[in-house]
CSV table of C-alpha atoms in Angstrom, one decimal:
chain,number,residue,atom,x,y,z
A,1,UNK,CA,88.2,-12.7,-50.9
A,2,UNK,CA,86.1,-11.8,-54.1
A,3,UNK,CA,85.3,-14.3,-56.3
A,4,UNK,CA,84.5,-14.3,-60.2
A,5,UNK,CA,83.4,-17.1,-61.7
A,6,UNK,CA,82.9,-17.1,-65.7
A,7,UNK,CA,82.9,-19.4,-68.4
A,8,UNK,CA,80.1,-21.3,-68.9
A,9,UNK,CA,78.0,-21.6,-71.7
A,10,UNK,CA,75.8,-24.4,-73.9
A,11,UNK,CA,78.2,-27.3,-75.6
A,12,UNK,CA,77.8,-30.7,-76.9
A,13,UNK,CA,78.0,-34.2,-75.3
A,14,UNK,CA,81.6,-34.9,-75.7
A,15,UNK,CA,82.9,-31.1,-75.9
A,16,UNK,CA,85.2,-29.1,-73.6
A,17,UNK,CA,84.5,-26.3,-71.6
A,18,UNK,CA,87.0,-24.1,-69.2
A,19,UNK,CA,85.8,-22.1,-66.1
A,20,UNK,CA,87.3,-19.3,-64.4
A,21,UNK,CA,87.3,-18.4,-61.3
A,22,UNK,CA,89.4,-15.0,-60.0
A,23,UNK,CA,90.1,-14.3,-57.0
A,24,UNK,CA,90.7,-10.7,-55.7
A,25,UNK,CA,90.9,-8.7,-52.9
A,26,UNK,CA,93.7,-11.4,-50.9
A,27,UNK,CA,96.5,-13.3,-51.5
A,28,UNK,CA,95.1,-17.4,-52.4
A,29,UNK,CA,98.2,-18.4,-50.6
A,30,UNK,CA,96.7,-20.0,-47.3
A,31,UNK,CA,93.5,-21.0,-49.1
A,32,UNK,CA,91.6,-23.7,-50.9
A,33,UNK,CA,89.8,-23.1,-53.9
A,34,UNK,CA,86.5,-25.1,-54.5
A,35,UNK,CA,84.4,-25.6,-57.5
A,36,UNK,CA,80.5,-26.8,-56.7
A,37,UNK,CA,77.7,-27.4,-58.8
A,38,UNK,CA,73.9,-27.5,-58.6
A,39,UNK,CA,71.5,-29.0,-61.4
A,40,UNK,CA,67.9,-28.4,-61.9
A,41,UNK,CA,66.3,-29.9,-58.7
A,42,UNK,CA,68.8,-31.5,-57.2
A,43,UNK,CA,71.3,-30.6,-54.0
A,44,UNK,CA,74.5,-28.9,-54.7
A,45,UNK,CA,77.3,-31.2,-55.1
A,46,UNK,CA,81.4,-31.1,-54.6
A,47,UNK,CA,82.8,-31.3,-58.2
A,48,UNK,CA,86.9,-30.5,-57.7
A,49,UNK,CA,89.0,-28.9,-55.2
A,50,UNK,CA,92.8,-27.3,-55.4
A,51,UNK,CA,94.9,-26.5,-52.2
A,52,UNK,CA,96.8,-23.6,-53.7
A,53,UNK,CA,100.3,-24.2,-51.7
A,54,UNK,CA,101.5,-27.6,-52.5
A,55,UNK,CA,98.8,-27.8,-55.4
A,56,UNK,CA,96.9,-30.9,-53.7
A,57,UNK,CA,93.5,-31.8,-55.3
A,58,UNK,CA,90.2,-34.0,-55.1
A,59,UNK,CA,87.6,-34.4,-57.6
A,60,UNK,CA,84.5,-36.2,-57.1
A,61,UNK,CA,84.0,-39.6,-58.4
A,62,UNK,CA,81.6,-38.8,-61.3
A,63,UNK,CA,84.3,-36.2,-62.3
A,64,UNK,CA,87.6,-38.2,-62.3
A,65,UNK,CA,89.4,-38.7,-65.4
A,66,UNK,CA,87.1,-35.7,-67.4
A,67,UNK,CA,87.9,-32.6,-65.3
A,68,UNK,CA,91.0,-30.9,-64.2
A,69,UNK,CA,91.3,-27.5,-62.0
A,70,UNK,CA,94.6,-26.3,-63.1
A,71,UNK,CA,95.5,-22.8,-61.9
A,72,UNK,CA,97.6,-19.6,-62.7
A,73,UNK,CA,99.7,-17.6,-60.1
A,74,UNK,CA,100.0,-14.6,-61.5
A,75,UNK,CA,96.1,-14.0,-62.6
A,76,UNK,CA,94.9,-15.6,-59.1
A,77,UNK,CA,92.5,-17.3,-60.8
A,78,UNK,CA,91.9,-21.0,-60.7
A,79,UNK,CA,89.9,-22.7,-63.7
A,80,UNK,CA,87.9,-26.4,-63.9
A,81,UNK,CA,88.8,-27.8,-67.3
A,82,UNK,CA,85.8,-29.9,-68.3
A,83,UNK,CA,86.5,-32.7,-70.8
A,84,UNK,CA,84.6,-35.0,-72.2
A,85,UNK,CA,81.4,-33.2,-71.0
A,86,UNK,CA,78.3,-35.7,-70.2
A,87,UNK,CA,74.6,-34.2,-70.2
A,88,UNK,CA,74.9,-35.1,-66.7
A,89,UNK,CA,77.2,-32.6,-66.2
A,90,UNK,CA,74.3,-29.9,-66.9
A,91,UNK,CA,74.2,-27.7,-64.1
A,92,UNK,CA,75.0,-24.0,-62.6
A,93,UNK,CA,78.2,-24.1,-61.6
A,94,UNK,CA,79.8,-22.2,-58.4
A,95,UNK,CA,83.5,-21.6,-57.4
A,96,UNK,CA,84.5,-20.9,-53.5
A,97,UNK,CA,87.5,-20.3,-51.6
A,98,UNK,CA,88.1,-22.2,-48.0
A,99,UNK,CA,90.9,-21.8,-45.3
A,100,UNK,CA,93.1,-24.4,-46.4
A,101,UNK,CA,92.7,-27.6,-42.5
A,102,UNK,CA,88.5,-27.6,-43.4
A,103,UNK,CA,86.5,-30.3,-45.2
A,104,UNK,CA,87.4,-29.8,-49.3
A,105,UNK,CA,84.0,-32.2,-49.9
A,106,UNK,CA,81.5,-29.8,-47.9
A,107,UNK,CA,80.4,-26.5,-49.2
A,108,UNK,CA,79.5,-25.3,-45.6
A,109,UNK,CA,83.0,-25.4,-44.8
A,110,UNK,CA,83.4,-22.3,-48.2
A,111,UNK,CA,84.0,-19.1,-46.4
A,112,UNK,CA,83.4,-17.2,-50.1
A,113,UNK,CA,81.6,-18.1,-52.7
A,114,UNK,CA,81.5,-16.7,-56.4
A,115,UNK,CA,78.4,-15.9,-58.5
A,116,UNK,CA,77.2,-19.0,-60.6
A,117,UNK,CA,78.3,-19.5,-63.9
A,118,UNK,CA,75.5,-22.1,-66.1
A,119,UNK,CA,76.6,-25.1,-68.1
A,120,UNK,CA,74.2,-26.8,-70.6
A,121,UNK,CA,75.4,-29.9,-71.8
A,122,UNK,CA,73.1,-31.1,-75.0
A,123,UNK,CA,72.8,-34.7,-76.3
């Protein structure tokens, strides 16, 4: 599985933001799709998750409420819509794809990973 994350860019505290993520190269159908991120000098963190048959999700705590990973069929491509964007939120962003019976929270348990897409969140 490829994966091709776009999207990001600089916003304002309070702003929206959508990130893509496309998947080529197999079928999403027995997979889960991931979205990570990684600020400035900290650890990478588990942000949102989507099990692409049966459509099951998990979001982190600090996400909750603000961000969605909806998701379209036909494109193969799975997005994170970011609402009401914090300067916390500031950070490279990552999308990955798991065999769906691993760990969602743990990246180490992402077979496939996309290229990083940065979000800058100003005050």
């Amino acid at each position: 599985v490829q994966l091709q994350a776009s999207g990001g860019g600089l916003v304002q505290a309070g702003d929206s933001l959508r990130l893509s993520c496309a998947a080529s190269g197999r079928t999403l159908r027995n997979y889960r799709m991931g979205w990570f991120r990684q600020a400035p000098g900290k650890e990478r963190e588990f942000v949102a998750a989507l099990t692409w048959i049966g459509s099951g999700t998990y979001y982190a705590d600090s996400v909750k409420g603000r961000f969605t990973i909806p998701r379209d069929n036909v494109k193969n491509t799975a997005y994170l819509q970011m609402n009401r964007l914090r300067p916390e939120d500031t950070a490279v962003y990552y999308c990955a794809a798991q065999v769906i019976g691993t760990d969602a929270l743990r990246g180490d348990a992402y077979t496939y990973w996309g290229q990083g897409t940065l979000v800058t969140v100003s005050s």
